[in-house]
Structure formats: C-alpha cells, structure tokens
PDB file of C-alpha atoms in Angstrom:
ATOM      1  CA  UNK Q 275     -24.933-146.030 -46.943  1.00 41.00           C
ATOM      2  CA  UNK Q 276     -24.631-149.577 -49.066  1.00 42.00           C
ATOM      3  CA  UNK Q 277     -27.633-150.632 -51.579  1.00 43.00           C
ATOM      4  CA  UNK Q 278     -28.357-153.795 -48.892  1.00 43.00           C
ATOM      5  CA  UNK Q 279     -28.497-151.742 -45.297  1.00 44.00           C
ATOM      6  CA  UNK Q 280     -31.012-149.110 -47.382  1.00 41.00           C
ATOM      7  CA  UNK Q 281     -32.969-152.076 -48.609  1.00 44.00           C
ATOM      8  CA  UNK Q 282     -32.995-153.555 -45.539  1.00 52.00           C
ATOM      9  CA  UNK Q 283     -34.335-150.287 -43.626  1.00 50.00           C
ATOM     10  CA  UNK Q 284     -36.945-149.979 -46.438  1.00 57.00           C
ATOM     11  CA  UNK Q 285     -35.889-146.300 -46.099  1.00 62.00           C
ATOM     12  CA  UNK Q 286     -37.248-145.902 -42.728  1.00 74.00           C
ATOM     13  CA  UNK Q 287     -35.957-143.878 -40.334  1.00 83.00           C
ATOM     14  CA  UNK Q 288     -35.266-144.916 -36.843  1.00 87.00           C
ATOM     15  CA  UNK Q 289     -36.057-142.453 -33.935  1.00 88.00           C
ATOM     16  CA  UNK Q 290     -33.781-143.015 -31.343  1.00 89.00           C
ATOM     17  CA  UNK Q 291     -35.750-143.391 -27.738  1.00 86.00           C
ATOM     18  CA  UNK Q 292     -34.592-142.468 -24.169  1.00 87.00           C
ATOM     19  CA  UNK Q 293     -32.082-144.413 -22.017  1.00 85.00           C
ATOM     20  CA  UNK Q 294     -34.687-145.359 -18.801  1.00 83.00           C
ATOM     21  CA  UNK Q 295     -33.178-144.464 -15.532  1.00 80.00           C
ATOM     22  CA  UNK Q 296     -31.176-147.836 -14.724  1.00 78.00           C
ATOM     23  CA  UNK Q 297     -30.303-147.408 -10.854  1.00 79.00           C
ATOM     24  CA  UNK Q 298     -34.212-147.552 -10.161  1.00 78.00           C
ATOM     25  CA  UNK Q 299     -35.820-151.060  -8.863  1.00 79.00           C
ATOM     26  CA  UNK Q 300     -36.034-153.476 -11.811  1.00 80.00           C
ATOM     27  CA  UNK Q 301     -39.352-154.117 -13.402  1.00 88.00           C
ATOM     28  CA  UNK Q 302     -40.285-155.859 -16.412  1.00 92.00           C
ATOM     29  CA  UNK Q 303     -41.540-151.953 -18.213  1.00 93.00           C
ATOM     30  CA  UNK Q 304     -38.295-150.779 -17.508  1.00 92.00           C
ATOM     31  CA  UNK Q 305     -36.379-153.941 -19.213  1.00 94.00           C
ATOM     32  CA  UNK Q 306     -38.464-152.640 -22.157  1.00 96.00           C
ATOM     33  CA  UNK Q 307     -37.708-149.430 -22.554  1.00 95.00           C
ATOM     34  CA  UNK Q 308     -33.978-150.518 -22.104  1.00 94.00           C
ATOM     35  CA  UNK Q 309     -34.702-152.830 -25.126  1.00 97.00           C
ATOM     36  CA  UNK Q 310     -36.389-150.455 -27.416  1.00 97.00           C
ATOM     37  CA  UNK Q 311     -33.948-147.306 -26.435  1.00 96.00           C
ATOM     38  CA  UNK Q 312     -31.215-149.601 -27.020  1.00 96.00           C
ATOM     39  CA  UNK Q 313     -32.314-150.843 -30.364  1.00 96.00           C
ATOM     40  CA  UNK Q 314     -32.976-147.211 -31.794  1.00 96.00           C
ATOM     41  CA  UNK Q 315     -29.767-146.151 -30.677  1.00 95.00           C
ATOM     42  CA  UNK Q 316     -28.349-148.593 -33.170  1.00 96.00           C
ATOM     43  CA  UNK Q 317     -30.767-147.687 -35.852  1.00 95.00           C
ATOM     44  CA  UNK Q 318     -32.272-150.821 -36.146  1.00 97.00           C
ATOM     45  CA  UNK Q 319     -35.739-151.344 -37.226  1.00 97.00           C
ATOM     46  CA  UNK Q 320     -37.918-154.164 -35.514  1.00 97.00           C
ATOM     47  CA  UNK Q 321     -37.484-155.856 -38.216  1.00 96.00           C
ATOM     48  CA  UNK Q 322     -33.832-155.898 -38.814  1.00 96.00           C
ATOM     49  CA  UNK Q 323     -33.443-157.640 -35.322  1.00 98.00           C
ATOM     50  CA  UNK Q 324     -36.499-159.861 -36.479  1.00 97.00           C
ATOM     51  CA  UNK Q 325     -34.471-161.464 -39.025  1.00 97.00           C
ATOM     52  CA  UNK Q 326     -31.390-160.935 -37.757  1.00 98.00           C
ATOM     53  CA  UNK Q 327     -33.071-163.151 -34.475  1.00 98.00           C
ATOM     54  CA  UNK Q 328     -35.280-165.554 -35.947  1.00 97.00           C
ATOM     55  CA  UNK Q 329     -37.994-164.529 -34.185  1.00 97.00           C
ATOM     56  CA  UNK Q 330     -41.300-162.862 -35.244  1.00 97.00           C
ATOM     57  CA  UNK Q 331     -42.206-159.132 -35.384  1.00 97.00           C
ATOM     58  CA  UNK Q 332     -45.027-159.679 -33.251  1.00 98.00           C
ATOM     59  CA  UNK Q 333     -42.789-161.008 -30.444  1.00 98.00           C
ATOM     60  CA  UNK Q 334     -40.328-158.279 -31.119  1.00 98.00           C
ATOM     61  CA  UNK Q 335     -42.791-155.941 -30.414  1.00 98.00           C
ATOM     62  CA  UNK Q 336     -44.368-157.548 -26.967  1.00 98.00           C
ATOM     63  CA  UNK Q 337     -40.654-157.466 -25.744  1.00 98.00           C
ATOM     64  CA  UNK Q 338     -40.632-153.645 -26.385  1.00 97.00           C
ATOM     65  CA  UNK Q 339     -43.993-153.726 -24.471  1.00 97.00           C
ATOM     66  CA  UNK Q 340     -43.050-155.388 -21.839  1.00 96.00           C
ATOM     67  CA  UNK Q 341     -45.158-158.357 -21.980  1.00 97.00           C
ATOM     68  CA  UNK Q 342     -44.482-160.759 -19.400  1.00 95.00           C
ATOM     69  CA  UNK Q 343     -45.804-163.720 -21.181  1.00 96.00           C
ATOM     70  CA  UNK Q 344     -43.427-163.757 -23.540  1.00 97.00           C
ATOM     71  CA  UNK Q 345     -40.537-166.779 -23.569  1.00 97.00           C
ATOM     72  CA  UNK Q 346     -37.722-165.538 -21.576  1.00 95.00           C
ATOM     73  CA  UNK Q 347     -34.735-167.284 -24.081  1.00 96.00           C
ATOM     74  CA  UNK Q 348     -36.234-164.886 -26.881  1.00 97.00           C
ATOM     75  CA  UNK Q 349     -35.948-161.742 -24.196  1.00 96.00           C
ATOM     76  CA  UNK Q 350     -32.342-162.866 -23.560  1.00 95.00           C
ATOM     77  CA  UNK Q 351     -31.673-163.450 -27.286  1.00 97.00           C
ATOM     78  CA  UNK Q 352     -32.444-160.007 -28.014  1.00 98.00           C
ATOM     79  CA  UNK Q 353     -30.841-158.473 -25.087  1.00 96.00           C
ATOM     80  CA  UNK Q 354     -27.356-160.509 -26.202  1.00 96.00           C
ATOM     81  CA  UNK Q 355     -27.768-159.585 -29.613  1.00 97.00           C
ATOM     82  CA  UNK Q 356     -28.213-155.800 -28.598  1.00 97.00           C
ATOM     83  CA  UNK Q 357     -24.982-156.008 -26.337  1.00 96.00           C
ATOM     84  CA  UNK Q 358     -27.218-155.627 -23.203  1.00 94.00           C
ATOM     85  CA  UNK Q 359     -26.769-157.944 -20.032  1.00 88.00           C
ATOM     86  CA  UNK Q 360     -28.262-157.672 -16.233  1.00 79.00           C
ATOM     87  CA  UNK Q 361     -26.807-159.020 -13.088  1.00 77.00           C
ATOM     88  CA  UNK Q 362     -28.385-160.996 -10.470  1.00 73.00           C
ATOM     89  CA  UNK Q 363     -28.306-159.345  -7.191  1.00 70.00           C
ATOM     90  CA  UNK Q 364     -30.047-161.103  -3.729  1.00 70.00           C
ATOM     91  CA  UNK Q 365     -30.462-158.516  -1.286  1.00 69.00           C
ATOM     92  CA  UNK Q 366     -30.551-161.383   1.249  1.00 66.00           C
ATOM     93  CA  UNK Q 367     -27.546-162.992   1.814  1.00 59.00           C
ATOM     94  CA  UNK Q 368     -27.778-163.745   5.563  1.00 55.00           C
ATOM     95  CA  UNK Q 369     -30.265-166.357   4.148  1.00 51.00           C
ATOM     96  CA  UNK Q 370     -27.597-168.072   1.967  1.00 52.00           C
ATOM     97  CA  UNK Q 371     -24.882-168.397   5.160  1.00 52.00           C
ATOM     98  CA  UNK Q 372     -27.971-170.064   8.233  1.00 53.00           C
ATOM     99  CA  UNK Q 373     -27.707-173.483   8.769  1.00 55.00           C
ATOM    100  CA  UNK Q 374     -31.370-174.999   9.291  1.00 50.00           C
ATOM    101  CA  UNK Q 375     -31.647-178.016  11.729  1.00 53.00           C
ATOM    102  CA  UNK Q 376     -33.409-181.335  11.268  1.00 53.00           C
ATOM    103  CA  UNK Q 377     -35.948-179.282  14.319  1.00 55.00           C
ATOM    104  CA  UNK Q 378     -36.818-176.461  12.481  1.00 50.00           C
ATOM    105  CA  UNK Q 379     -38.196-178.199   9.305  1.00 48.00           C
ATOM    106  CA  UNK Q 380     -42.486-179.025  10.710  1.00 41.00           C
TER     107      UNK Q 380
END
C-alpha cells in the first residue's frame, strides 16, 4: 500500500456492506444501500469520494441515507464516479403510441 492511499484512508478500515437485492421495485432506500455497498466494496472512505467529488461529507452521507432532499446532479455524480448507472423503464407504453383528439382535451 503507497505512503498517499494510507494517508488518505487515515488508516481506517472500510467494511464492505451488502449488495441490496436489485430486481425489487426501485425506491430511493434501496438507491442508498446500492451507493454505500458499492463504495465499501471499493474501499473507499466517505471521505475519499468527498474530495475526490467536490462535494461535502455531510451530503455524502444523506446520499447513503437516502435523503430525498438532496440535489439529484450530486446523487448522479457519485453514482458515475462509483461506476453505477440505472435505466429508465415506463411500464406504460400504450400511453406513448394513443393519439388524443382536439375532443378529448375539456
């Protein structure tokens, strides 16, 4: 291990976190977990993606948490970072393909 990674770690020793079960319906706990279990399995501390980010420990930490207020660039700039991505998925497509006449609009 190099002088700057053990500096950087302070010495502290990551405990890698559980996977959450992906196939179940999204929520914004589960995106959480994702993060954190993600982030430990890389052995990085909150705040070597802090720095690394830009963006405050505090924030860092409500993303683990699964705060919904915070700004969702900063969610997506950790997720990127971490090598983690979603897709979008409408489960109603027959919506996308009706044509709506001039009548039905009151």
């Amino acid at each position: 291990m190099s002088d700057t990674l053990s500096k950087k770690t302070l010495g502290r020793v990551v405990k890698r976190t559980e996977m959450p079960e992906l196939s179940k319906p999204f929520s914004p706990m589960q995106l959480a977990k994702a993060i954190t279990a993600k982030r430990t399995g890389m052995k990085l501390t909150l705040m070597d993606v802090s720095h690394a980010l830009a963006i405050s420990k505090p924030t860092l930490i409500k993303i683990e948490k699964g705060d919904v207020t915070v700004q969702l660039h900063n969610v997506l700039k950790v997720m990127e970072y971490l090598g983690l991505s979603f897709s979008l998925v409408s489960d109603d497509i027959a919506h996308s393909n009706e044509e709506v006449s001039d009548e039905q609009w009151y």
